[in-house]
Amino acid sequence: MPGKIFSLPESVARFVPDGSSVALGCALEPAIPFAFAHELIRQGRRDLELIGPISDIAFDQLIGAGCVRGVTAAWIGNVSAGLAHAYRRAMEQGVPRRIEVHDHTNFTIAQALLAGALGAPYLPTRTILGSDIARANPTFREATDPFSGDRVLLVPAIAPDVTVIAAQRADADGNTHLWGPWGVSQEAALAAKAVIVLADEIVERAVIASDPNRTIVPGTKVAAVVHEPGACHPSPLQGRYRRDHDFYREYHAATRTAEGQSAWLAEWVTGVPDRAAYLAKLGPRWVALRDYGRPAAEVRY
Amino acid sequence: MSEGTYFSKAELMVAQAAREIADGERVFVGMRLPLIAFVVAKRTHAPSAVGLFELGIVRDEPSPELLYTMGDTPNVAGAVWCARTIDLMGLLQRGDIDAGFIGGAEIDRHGNLNTTAIGPDRMHPDVQLPGSGGGGDIASLARRLIVIMPHDRRRLREKVDFVTSPGYGNGRGWRERQGLARGGPSVLITTLGVFRFVDGEAVLASFHPGSSVERIRAETGWDLRVAADVRETEPPSAEALRVIREYDPHGFWTRREE
């Protein structure tokens, strides 16, 4: 069982070669595994295909660092501060490189990953019929429902090489509890060839087994468990820490130019050896974000 | 502006958007100003409205503090359901959602919205925008759509470069021909006025205090249609302003420069 516990650098080195397709940030705004994105940058990964619903600056950082060949996503920006400058530079100027984009909506990306999780070839949908997204993404097909004769859009399955899930707690075998909204996390995990869990806390199996309805993914799907407290900053993790809104604003201001982007990455990513050093660099600001929330009513099984 | 009561354009837009929600309705709440509009509706005339957030949250009471994103921890505390995106999108696709609120970068007179890219070639854009998020889904599948955006000629265009979120296409009957089962924009609320959609086309229904039909005509990129009974937009009520300022005390969303 302890065979699944890896350090963050080991998990990247072993499971994410250049050219991998990687789903992360699948809970949308919360529980984004920034620590993992930063380690991908530190190890100089190239030609990644990023998969996710929205990305609240994590994809922007990977694009700005030159790690990315393509993006399959519904939204890439900075939710509370504005546009994503590195994504803009890549698309508008090819800086630091051109990337290929497959536009989705939050519903179609969820359906693509659900199809992957079901082992189904595609799922039909009624969303975005007639939109330019349906035309611009060449993986979609319009079709006629053989039962009703209605027009439908067929969304093909997506099966990421790796899905990264950040969560409050997991056991050494990868059985993982995530609470708060799940977004597309469960579909992305079940669709993936390998799942890497970044757990704020490693717990005994009995803790997970005491509340199995809270398990987002069973250990049978998980290849690696990384104990990485604070992995999601500046995004929040329910019952652990709040969102650091100022950090998103500061990132937005700092990365308006390519030089600013490089300086930001040098300061916050390549300039720190690991997550512990990053959190230490945040100092009292990190401590102030801790929020242990309220306990839920007891559940008896 | 009578009585010298000051309010920002964003406060006026939020108050107007809140009026569009009826009590008891199930509402899909988008990012930024819609987050506040839902709170104003709940705390004024629509106490039993229910808010659905696409990342997987359902609330029947407003979050206890200001949201910068729908995924902030205060939006989970006191929620009645934490679920998956696909669960909420499924409700939307079934037709269970009365209204959705979204913003946009560009809109045309048929209510088609672009939040993807500006320029003729989507893969080599002049300006890369963030994309659909759930906007395309809400525009396609909600029973009606409330759109909130800043008003200028570069944003209210005869034709948008990319249709991210379908409105009425090229006019009446288009949605049905595409296979969209229902919906479409019911109202466009801008920094200058309020448009209603008649036969799939935007018609100016009111101009905000300090604005005018002529100003709006000058700032609109299509041949403006004006309702016969066009009038001044009702200013935000004192109660709505109180709720907005209590909820967003530093004006993060509602007193920033447009």
Coordinates of C-alpha atoms in Angstrom, one line a residue:
Chain A
M1 CA 0.0 0.0 0.0
P2 CA 2.7 2.6 0.8
G3 CA 3.9 1.9 -2.8
K4 CA 1.5 4.7 -4.0
I5 CA 3.0 7.5 -1.9
F6 CA 5.3 9.7 -3.9
S7 CA 6.9 13.0 -3.5
L8 CA 5.6 15.7 -5.9
P9 CA 8.8 15.7 -8.1
E10 CA 8.7 11.9 -8.2
S11 CA 5.0 11.9 -9.3
V12 CA 5.7 14.3 -12.1
A13 CA 8.9 12.5 -13.2
R14 CA 7.3 9.1 -13.2
F15 CA 3.8 9.7 -14.5
V16 CA 3.9 12.8 -16.7
P17 CA 6.3 12.5 -19.7
D18 CA 6.5 15.3 -22.3
G19 CA 3.5 15.2 -24.6
S20 CA 1.1 13.9 -21.9
S21 CA -2.5 15.0 -21.8
V22 CA -3.2 16.3 -18.3
A23 CA -6.6 17.2 -16.8
L24 CA -6.3 19.6 -13.8
G25 CA -8.4 22.3 -12.1
C26 CA -11.4 20.1 -12.6
A27 CA -13.4 21.5 -9.6
L28 CA -13.4 24.9 -11.5
E29 CA -12.4 27.8 -9.2
P30 CA -11.6 25.8 -6.0
A31 CA -9.1 23.0 -5.3
I32 CA -6.8 23.8 -8.3
P33 CA -3.6 21.9 -7.9
F34 CA -1.2 24.8 -8.4
A35 CA 1.6 23.0 -6.7
F36 CA 1.4 20.3 -9.4
A37 CA 1.4 22.9 -12.2
H38 CA 4.4 24.6 -10.7
E39 CA 6.3 21.3 -10.5
L40 CA 5.6 20.7 -14.2
I41 CA 7.2 24.1 -14.9
R42 CA 10.2 23.4 -12.7
Q43 CA 10.8 20.1 -14.5
G44 CA 10.6 21.8 -17.8
R45 CA 7.7 19.6 -19.3
R46 CA 7.0 20.3 -22.9
D47 CA 4.2 19.7 -25.4
L48 CA 1.5 19.0 -22.8
E49 CA -2.2 18.9 -23.8
L50 CA -4.1 20.6 -21.0
I51 CA -7.7 19.5 -20.3
G52 CA -10.1 21.3 -18.0
P53 CA -13.4 23.2 -17.7
I54 CA -12.3 26.7 -16.7
S55 CA -8.8 27.5 -15.6
D56 CA -8.3 30.2 -13.1
I57 CA -4.7 31.2 -14.1
A58 CA -3.2 27.7 -13.7
F59 CA -3.3 27.0 -17.5
D60 CA -2.1 30.6 -18.1
Q61 CA 1.1 29.9 -16.0
L62 CA 1.8 26.6 -17.9
I63 CA 1.3 28.3 -21.2
G64 CA 3.5 31.3 -20.2
A65 CA 6.2 28.9 -19.2
G66 CA 6.2 27.2 -22.6
C67 CA 5.0 23.8 -21.3
V68 CA 1.9 23.6 -23.5
R69 CA 1.2 22.3 -27.0
G70 CA -2.6 22.4 -26.8
V71 CA -5.6 23.2 -24.6
T72 CA -9.0 21.6 -24.5
A73 CA -11.1 23.8 -22.3
A74 CA -14.2 26.0 -21.9
W75 CA -12.6 29.1 -20.4
I76 CA -9.0 30.3 -19.8
G77 CA -8.7 33.5 -17.8
N78 CA -8.5 35.1 -14.4
V79 CA -11.9 34.9 -12.8
S80 CA -11.8 37.8 -10.4
A81 CA -9.2 40.0 -12.3
G82 CA -9.7 39.7 -16.0
L83 CA -8.1 38.2 -19.1
A84 CA -5.2 35.7 -19.1
H85 CA -2.2 37.5 -20.5
A86 CA 0.0 34.5 -21.3
Y87 CA -2.9 32.8 -23.1
R88 CA -3.5 36.0 -25.0
R89 CA 0.2 36.3 -26.0
A90 CA 0.3 32.6 -27.2
M91 CA -2.8 33.0 -29.3
E92 CA -2.3 36.5 -30.6
Q93 CA 1.5 36.5 -31.1
G94 CA 2.7 32.9 -30.8
V95 CA 4.7 33.8 -27.7
P96 CA 6.4 31.8 -26.2
R97 CA 4.9 29.4 -28.8
R98 CA 1.7 28.7 -30.8
I99 CA -0.8 26.5 -29.1
E100 CA -3.7 24.5 -30.5
V101 CA -7.1 25.1 -28.9
H102 CA -10.2 22.9 -28.8
D103 CA -13.0 25.1 -27.6
H104 CA -15.6 23.5 -25.3
T105 CA -18.3 24.7 -22.9
N106 CA -18.5 23.6 -19.3
F107 CA -21.3 21.2 -20.3
T108 CA -19.5 19.7 -23.3
I109 CA -16.2 19.2 -21.4
A110 CA -18.2 17.5 -18.6
Q111 CA -19.9 15.3 -21.2
A112 CA -16.6 14.4 -23.0
L113 CA -15.1 13.3 -19.7
L114 CA -18.3 11.5 -18.6
A115 CA -18.2 9.6 -21.9
G116 CA -14.6 8.7 -21.1
A117 CA -15.6 7.6 -17.6
L118 CA -18.4 5.5 -19.0
G119 CA -16.2 3.9 -21.7
A120 CA -18.7 5.3 -24.2
P121 CA -17.6 6.7 -27.6
Y122 CA -19.5 9.9 -27.3
L123 CA -22.5 11.6 -25.7
P124 CA -25.2 13.5 -27.5
T125 CA -26.2 16.9 -26.3
R126 CA -28.6 19.7 -27.1
T127 CA -26.3 22.5 -26.1
I128 CA -24.5 25.1 -28.4
L129 CA -26.4 23.9 -31.5
G130 CA -25.8 26.6 -34.1
S131 CA -22.9 28.2 -32.2
D132 CA -19.5 28.8 -33.7
I133 CA -18.0 26.6 -30.9
A134 CA -19.8 23.6 -32.5
R135 CA -18.1 24.5 -35.8
A136 CA -14.7 25.6 -34.6
N137 CA -14.0 22.4 -32.6
P138 CA -13.4 19.7 -35.3
T139 CA -13.9 16.9 -32.8
F140 CA -17.7 17.6 -32.6
R141 CA -20.2 16.2 -35.0
E142 CA -23.8 17.3 -35.6
A143 CA -26.2 14.4 -36.1
T144 CA -29.8 13.5 -36.1
D145 CA -31.2 11.6 -33.1
P146 CA -32.4 8.3 -34.6
F147 CA -35.3 8.2 -32.1
S148 CA -36.8 11.6 -32.3
G149 CA -35.3 13.0 -35.4
D150 CA -34.0 16.1 -33.4
R151 CA -30.7 17.7 -34.2
V152 CA -28.1 16.8 -31.6
L153 CA -24.4 17.5 -31.2
L154 CA -22.1 14.5 -30.6
V155 CA -19.3 15.1 -28.1
P156 CA -16.6 12.5 -28.3
A157 CA -15.0 10.9 -25.2
I158 CA -11.9 12.4 -23.7
A159 CA -9.6 10.1 -21.7
P160 CA -6.7 12.1 -20.2
D161 CA -3.4 10.4 -19.7
V162 CA -3.3 11.9 -16.2
T163 CA -5.9 13.6 -14.1
V164 CA -4.7 15.5 -11.1
I165 CA -7.1 15.9 -8.1
A166 CA -6.4 18.1 -5.1
A167 CA -8.4 17.0 -2.1
Q168 CA -8.6 17.5 1.7
R169 CA -7.6 13.9 2.5
A170 CA -6.6 10.5 1.1
D171 CA -5.3 7.3 2.4
A172 CA -2.0 5.7 1.3
D173 CA -3.9 3.6 -1.3
G174 CA -5.4 6.7 -3.0
N175 CA -9.0 6.4 -1.7
T176 CA -9.8 10.2 -1.7
H177 CA -12.3 12.4 0.1
L178 CA -13.1 15.7 -1.6
W179 CA -15.8 18.0 -0.3
G180 CA -17.2 21.2 -1.7
P181 CA -18.3 21.3 -5.3
W182 CA -16.8 18.6 -7.5
G183 CA -17.1 20.3 -10.9
V184 CA -16.0 17.7 -13.5
S185 CA -13.4 16.1 -11.1
Q186 CA -15.0 12.7 -10.7
E187 CA -15.6 12.2 -14.4
A188 CA -12.0 13.4 -15.2
A189 CA -10.6 11.0 -12.6
L190 CA -12.6 8.0 -13.8
A191 CA -11.9 8.7 -17.4
A192 CA -8.1 9.0 -16.9
K193 CA -5.4 6.4 -17.5
A194 CA -3.8 7.5 -14.3
V195 CA -4.9 9.7 -11.4
I196 CA -2.5 11.6 -9.2
V197 CA -3.9 12.8 -5.9
L198 CA -2.5 15.8 -4.0
A199 CA -3.8 15.4 -0.5
D200 CA -3.7 18.1 2.1
E201 CA -3.6 15.3 4.7
I202 CA -2.9 11.6 4.5
V203 CA -5.2 9.6 6.8
E204 CA -5.7 6.0 7.8
R205 CA -7.9 3.9 5.6
A206 CA -10.5 3.8 8.4
V207 CA -11.1 7.5 8.1
I208 CA -12.0 7.2 4.5
A209 CA -14.1 4.0 5.1
S210 CA -16.0 5.8 7.9
D211 CA -17.7 8.0 5.2
P212 CA -17.5 6.3 1.8
N213 CA -20.1 8.6 0.2
R214 CA -17.5 11.4 0.4
T215 CA -15.0 9.5 -1.8
I216 CA -14.5 11.1 -5.1
V217 CA -12.3 8.4 -6.5
P218 CA -11.4 5.0 -5.3
G219 CA -7.8 3.9 -4.8
T220 CA -8.2 1.4 -7.7
K221 CA -8.0 4.4 -10.1
V222 CA -5.1 6.1 -8.4
A223 CA -1.5 5.7 -9.4
A224 CA 0.1 8.2 -7.0
V225 CA -0.7 9.9 -3.7
V226 CA 1.3 13.0 -2.8
H227 CA 1.1 14.6 0.6
E228 CA 1.2 18.3 -0.3
P229 CA -0.3 20.7 2.3
G230 CA -1.4 24.0 0.8
A231 CA -1.2 22.6 -2.8
C232 CA -4.1 24.8 -4.0
H233 CA -3.1 28.3 -3.0
P234 CA -4.2 30.9 -4.3
S235 CA -7.4 28.8 -5.0
P236 CA -9.4 27.7 -1.9
L237 CA -9.8 24.3 -0.4
Q238 CA -13.0 23.9 1.6
G239 CA -12.6 23.6 5.3
R240 CA -8.8 24.2 5.0
Y241 CA -8.1 27.6 3.5
R242 CA -9.8 30.5 1.7
R243 CA -9.1 32.0 -1.8
D244 CA -6.4 34.6 -2.0
H245 CA -8.1 37.2 -4.2
D246 CA -5.3 39.7 -4.0
F247 CA -2.8 37.1 -5.4
Y248 CA -4.9 36.8 -8.6
R249 CA -5.0 40.6 -8.9
E250 CA -1.2 40.8 -8.4
Y251 CA -0.6 38.0 -10.9
H252 CA -2.8 39.9 -13.5
A253 CA -0.8 43.1 -13.0
A254 CA 2.6 41.4 -13.0
T255 CA 2.1 39.4 -16.2
R256 CA 1.0 42.1 -18.6
T257 CA 4.3 41.7 -20.5
A258 CA 6.3 38.6 -21.5
E259 CA 9.1 39.9 -19.3
G260 CA 6.8 40.3 -16.4
Q261 CA 5.5 36.8 -16.9
S262 CA 9.1 35.4 -16.8
A263 CA 9.9 37.5 -13.7
W264 CA 6.7 36.2 -12.0
L265 CA 7.6 32.6 -12.8
A266 CA 11.1 33.1 -11.6
E267 CA 9.9 34.5 -8.3
W268 CA 7.0 32.1 -7.5
V269 CA 7.8 28.9 -9.4
T270 CA 11.4 28.3 -10.4
G271 CA 12.7 30.5 -7.6
V272 CA 11.3 28.2 -4.9
P273 CA 12.4 24.6 -4.6
D274 CA 9.1 23.2 -3.4
R275 CA 5.6 23.9 -2.0
A276 CA 6.9 24.3 1.6
A277 CA 9.2 27.1 0.5
Y278 CA 6.4 28.7 -1.5
L279 CA 4.1 28.7 1.6
A280 CA 7.0 30.0 3.7
K281 CA 7.5 32.8 1.2
L282 CA 3.8 33.8 1.6
G283 CA 4.4 33.9 5.3
P284 CA 1.7 35.5 7.5
R285 CA -0.4 36.0 4.4
W286 CA -0.8 32.2 4.1
V287 CA -1.6 31.9 7.8
A288 CA -4.3 34.5 7.5
L289 CA -6.1 32.4 4.8
R290 CA -6.5 29.3 7.0
D291 CA -10.2 28.6 7.7
Y292 CA -11.3 25.4 9.2
G293 CA -15.0 26.1 8.6
R294 CA -17.7 24.3 10.5
P295 CA -18.3 20.6 11.2
A296 CA -21.1 18.8 9.4
A297 CA -23.8 17.0 11.3
E298 CA -22.7 13.5 12.1
V299 CA -23.6 10.7 9.7
R300 CA -24.0 7.2 11.0
Y301 CA -23.5 4.2 8.7
Chain B
M1 CA -30.8 61.6 -11.3
S2 CA -33.4 62.9 -8.9
E3 CA -32.9 63.6 -5.2
G4 CA -29.2 63.7 -5.8
T5 CA -28.9 60.0 -4.9
Y6 CA -25.7 58.7 -6.4
F7 CA -25.4 55.2 -7.8
S8 CA -22.8 53.7 -10.1
K9 CA -23.6 52.2 -13.5
A10 CA -22.8 48.8 -12.2
E11 CA -25.2 49.3 -9.3
L12 CA -27.9 50.3 -11.7
M13 CA -27.3 47.3 -13.9
V14 CA -27.3 44.9 -10.9
A15 CA -30.6 46.4 -9.6
Q16 CA -32.2 46.1 -13.0
A17 CA -30.9 42.5 -13.5
A18 CA -32.3 41.6 -10.1
R19 CA -35.8 42.9 -11.1
E20 CA -35.8 40.3 -14.0
I21 CA -35.9 37.5 -11.4
A22 CA -39.4 36.5 -10.2
D23 CA -39.9 35.0 -6.8
G24 CA -39.6 31.2 -6.7
E25 CA -37.6 31.0 -9.9
R26 CA -34.6 28.6 -10.4
V27 CA -31.8 30.8 -11.6
F28 CA -28.4 29.9 -13.1
V29 CA -26.0 32.5 -11.8
G30 CA -22.9 33.4 -13.8
M31 CA -19.7 35.0 -12.7
R32 CA -19.1 38.7 -11.7
L33 CA -22.1 41.1 -11.6
P34 CA -24.7 38.2 -11.8
L35 CA -23.4 37.0 -8.4
I36 CA -24.6 40.3 -6.9
A37 CA -27.8 40.5 -8.9
F38 CA -28.9 37.1 -7.4
V39 CA -28.3 38.4 -3.9
V40 CA -30.3 41.6 -4.5
A41 CA -33.3 39.6 -5.9
K42 CA -33.2 37.2 -3.0
R43 CA -33.0 40.0 -0.4
T44 CA -35.7 42.1 -2.0
H45 CA -38.6 40.8 -4.0
A46 CA -37.6 37.2 -4.7
P47 CA -36.9 35.5 -1.3
S48 CA -37.7 32.0 -2.5
A49 CA -35.6 32.1 -5.7
V50 CA -33.0 29.3 -5.9
G51 CA -29.5 29.9 -7.3
L52 CA -27.6 27.3 -9.2
F53 CA -23.8 27.6 -9.8
E54 CA -22.3 25.6 -12.6
L55 CA -19.4 24.2 -10.6
G56 CA -21.9 22.3 -8.6
I57 CA -23.6 24.4 -5.9
V58 CA -27.2 25.0 -5.2
R59 CA -28.2 27.7 -2.7
D60 CA -31.6 28.8 -1.4
E61 CA -30.1 31.7 0.6
P62 CA -27.4 34.1 -0.5
S63 CA -23.9 33.5 0.6
P64 CA -23.1 35.2 3.8
E65 CA -20.3 37.4 2.3
L66 CA -19.2 38.8 -1.0
L67 CA -18.2 36.3 -3.7
Y68 CA -15.2 37.0 -5.9
T69 CA -15.8 33.7 -7.6
M70 CA -18.6 31.1 -7.3
G71 CA -16.1 28.7 -5.9
D72 CA -15.2 30.8 -2.9
T73 CA -15.6 29.0 0.4
P74 CA -18.5 31.2 1.6
N75 CA -20.5 30.0 -1.4
V76 CA -20.3 26.4 -0.1
A77 CA -21.1 27.2 3.5
G78 CA -24.9 26.9 3.9
A79 CA -25.5 25.5 0.4
V80 CA -28.2 22.9 0.1
W81 CA -26.4 20.8 -2.5
C82 CA -22.8 20.3 -3.5
A83 CA -22.7 18.2 -6.7
R84 CA -21.1 17.9 -10.1
T85 CA -21.2 20.3 -13.0
I86 CA -22.9 17.6 -15.1
D87 CA -25.8 17.4 -12.6
L88 CA -26.6 21.1 -12.9
M89 CA -26.1 21.2 -16.6
G90 CA -28.5 18.2 -16.8
L91 CA -31.1 20.3 -15.0
L92 CA -30.5 23.1 -17.5
Q93 CA -30.8 20.7 -20.5
R94 CA -34.0 19.2 -19.2
G95 CA -35.6 22.7 -19.2
D96 CA -35.8 22.9 -15.4
I97 CA -34.0 26.3 -15.2
D98 CA -36.2 29.4 -15.5
A99 CA -33.4 32.0 -16.2
G100 CA -29.7 32.4 -16.6
F101 CA -27.6 35.5 -16.1
I102 CA -24.4 36.0 -18.1
G103 CA -22.1 38.8 -19.3
G104 CA -20.4 39.1 -22.6
A105 CA -17.7 41.0 -24.5
E106 CA -19.6 41.5 -27.7
I107 CA -23.3 41.1 -28.7
D108 CA -25.3 41.7 -31.9
R109 CA -28.8 42.9 -32.4
H110 CA -30.1 39.3 -32.4
G111 CA -28.5 38.6 -29.0
N112 CA -25.7 36.4 -30.1
L113 CA -22.8 36.7 -27.7
N114 CA -19.0 36.5 -28.3
T115 CA -16.7 35.7 -25.4
T116 CA -14.2 33.7 -27.4
A117 CA -12.1 35.8 -29.7
I118 CA -12.1 39.1 -31.6
G119 CA -11.0 39.1 -35.2
P120 CA -11.9 37.1 -38.3
D121 CA -9.8 34.0 -37.5
R122 CA -10.5 32.3 -34.2
M123 CA -7.2 30.4 -34.2
H124 CA -5.2 33.7 -34.9
P125 CA -7.3 36.2 -33.0
D126 CA -6.7 40.0 -32.7
V127 CA -7.9 39.7 -29.0
Q128 CA -8.1 36.3 -27.3
L129 CA -11.0 36.3 -24.8
P130 CA -11.4 33.6 -22.1
G131 CA -14.1 31.6 -23.9
S132 CA -17.5 30.2 -23.1
G133 CA -17.3 28.7 -19.6
G134 CA -20.9 27.8 -19.0
G135 CA -22.2 30.8 -21.0
G136 CA -22.9 28.9 -24.2
D137 CA -24.8 26.3 -22.2
I138 CA -26.9 28.8 -20.3
A139 CA -27.7 30.7 -23.5
S140 CA -28.7 27.5 -25.3
L141 CA -30.7 25.8 -22.6
A142 CA -32.2 28.2 -20.0
R143 CA -35.8 29.2 -20.5
R144 CA -34.7 32.8 -20.8
L145 CA -31.4 34.7 -20.7
I146 CA -30.5 37.9 -18.9
V147 CA -27.4 39.6 -20.4
I148 CA -25.4 42.2 -18.6
M149 CA -22.5 44.1 -20.3
P150 CA -20.8 47.5 -20.8
H151 CA -22.2 49.6 -23.7
D152 CA -20.1 50.9 -26.6
R153 CA -20.0 50.6 -30.3
R154 CA -17.1 48.1 -30.3
R155 CA -19.2 45.8 -28.1
L156 CA -22.7 46.2 -29.5
R157 CA -22.0 45.2 -33.1
E158 CA -24.0 44.5 -36.2
K159 CA -22.4 41.1 -36.4
V160 CA -20.1 39.5 -33.8
D161 CA -16.9 37.8 -34.9
F162 CA -17.7 34.5 -33.2
V163 CA -21.0 33.2 -31.7
T164 CA -20.0 31.6 -28.4
S165 CA -23.5 31.8 -26.8
P166 CA -26.3 31.6 -29.4
G167 CA -29.0 34.2 -29.2
Y168 CA -31.6 34.3 -32.0
G169 CA -29.0 33.7 -34.8
N170 CA -30.2 35.7 -37.8
G171 CA -33.7 36.3 -36.4
R172 CA -37.0 34.8 -35.8
G173 CA -37.2 31.0 -36.1
W174 CA -33.5 30.4 -36.1
R175 CA -33.2 28.7 -32.7
E176 CA -35.9 26.2 -33.6
R177 CA -34.1 25.4 -36.9
Q178 CA -30.9 24.8 -35.1
G179 CA -32.6 22.4 -32.7
L180 CA -32.4 24.7 -29.6
A181 CA -35.5 23.6 -27.7
R182 CA -36.3 26.9 -25.9
G183 CA -35.0 30.1 -24.6
G184 CA -33.0 33.0 -26.0
P185 CA -32.2 36.4 -24.5
S186 CA -35.1 38.2 -22.9
V187 CA -33.2 41.3 -21.9
L188 CA -29.9 43.1 -22.5
I189 CA -28.9 45.4 -19.7
T190 CA -26.0 47.7 -20.6
T191 CA -24.3 50.6 -18.9
L192 CA -26.6 53.0 -20.9
G193 CA -30.0 51.3 -21.3
V194 CA -32.2 48.2 -21.3
F195 CA -33.2 46.3 -24.5
R196 CA -36.0 43.8 -24.8
F197 CA -36.0 41.2 -27.5
V198 CA -39.0 41.3 -29.9
D199 CA -39.2 38.7 -32.7
G200 CA -35.5 37.9 -32.1
E201 CA -34.3 41.4 -32.3
A202 CA -33.1 43.9 -29.6
V203 CA -35.5 46.9 -29.1
L204 CA -34.5 49.7 -26.8
A205 CA -37.0 49.8 -23.9
S206 CA -35.4 52.3 -21.6
F207 CA -32.4 54.6 -21.3
H208 CA -30.6 55.0 -17.9
P209 CA -30.7 58.3 -16.0
G210 CA -28.0 60.5 -17.5
S211 CA -28.2 58.6 -20.9
S212 CA -30.6 59.2 -23.8
V213 CA -31.9 57.5 -27.0
E214 CA -29.5 59.6 -29.1
R215 CA -26.5 58.7 -27.0
I216 CA -27.4 55.1 -27.2
R217 CA -28.0 55.3 -31.0
A218 CA -24.4 56.8 -31.3
E219 CA -22.9 54.0 -29.1
T220 CA -24.7 51.1 -30.8
G221 CA -23.2 49.4 -33.8
W222 CA -26.6 48.4 -35.4
D223 CA -29.5 50.4 -36.7
L224 CA -31.2 51.1 -33.4
R225 CA -34.9 50.0 -32.9
V226 CA -36.6 52.0 -30.2
A227 CA -39.8 50.9 -28.4
A228 CA -42.8 53.2 -28.9
D229 CA -43.1 53.6 -25.1
V230 CA -39.3 54.1 -24.5
R231 CA -38.7 55.8 -21.2
E232 CA -36.1 56.4 -18.5
T233 CA -34.9 53.3 -16.6
E234 CA -36.3 53.2 -13.1
P235 CA -33.4 54.0 -10.8
P236 CA -32.3 51.4 -8.2
S237 CA -34.6 51.4 -5.2
A238 CA -33.1 52.5 -1.9
E239 CA -33.6 49.0 -0.7
A240 CA -31.6 47.5 -3.6
L241 CA -28.8 50.0 -3.1
R242 CA -28.7 49.2 0.6
V243 CA -28.4 45.4 -0.2
I244 CA -25.7 46.0 -2.9
R245 CA -23.6 48.2 -0.6
E246 CA -24.0 45.9 2.4
Y247 CA -23.0 42.9 0.3
D248 CA -20.2 44.7 -1.7
P249 CA -19.1 47.3 0.9
H250 CA -15.8 48.2 -0.9
G251 CA -17.4 48.2 -4.3
F252 CA -15.2 45.5 -5.7
W253 CA -17.7 44.6 -8.4
T254 CA -20.2 47.5 -8.2
R255 CA -18.1 50.6 -8.0
R256 CA -15.1 49.8 -10.2
E257 CA -14.4 51.9 -13.3
E258 CA -16.0 50.4 -16.4

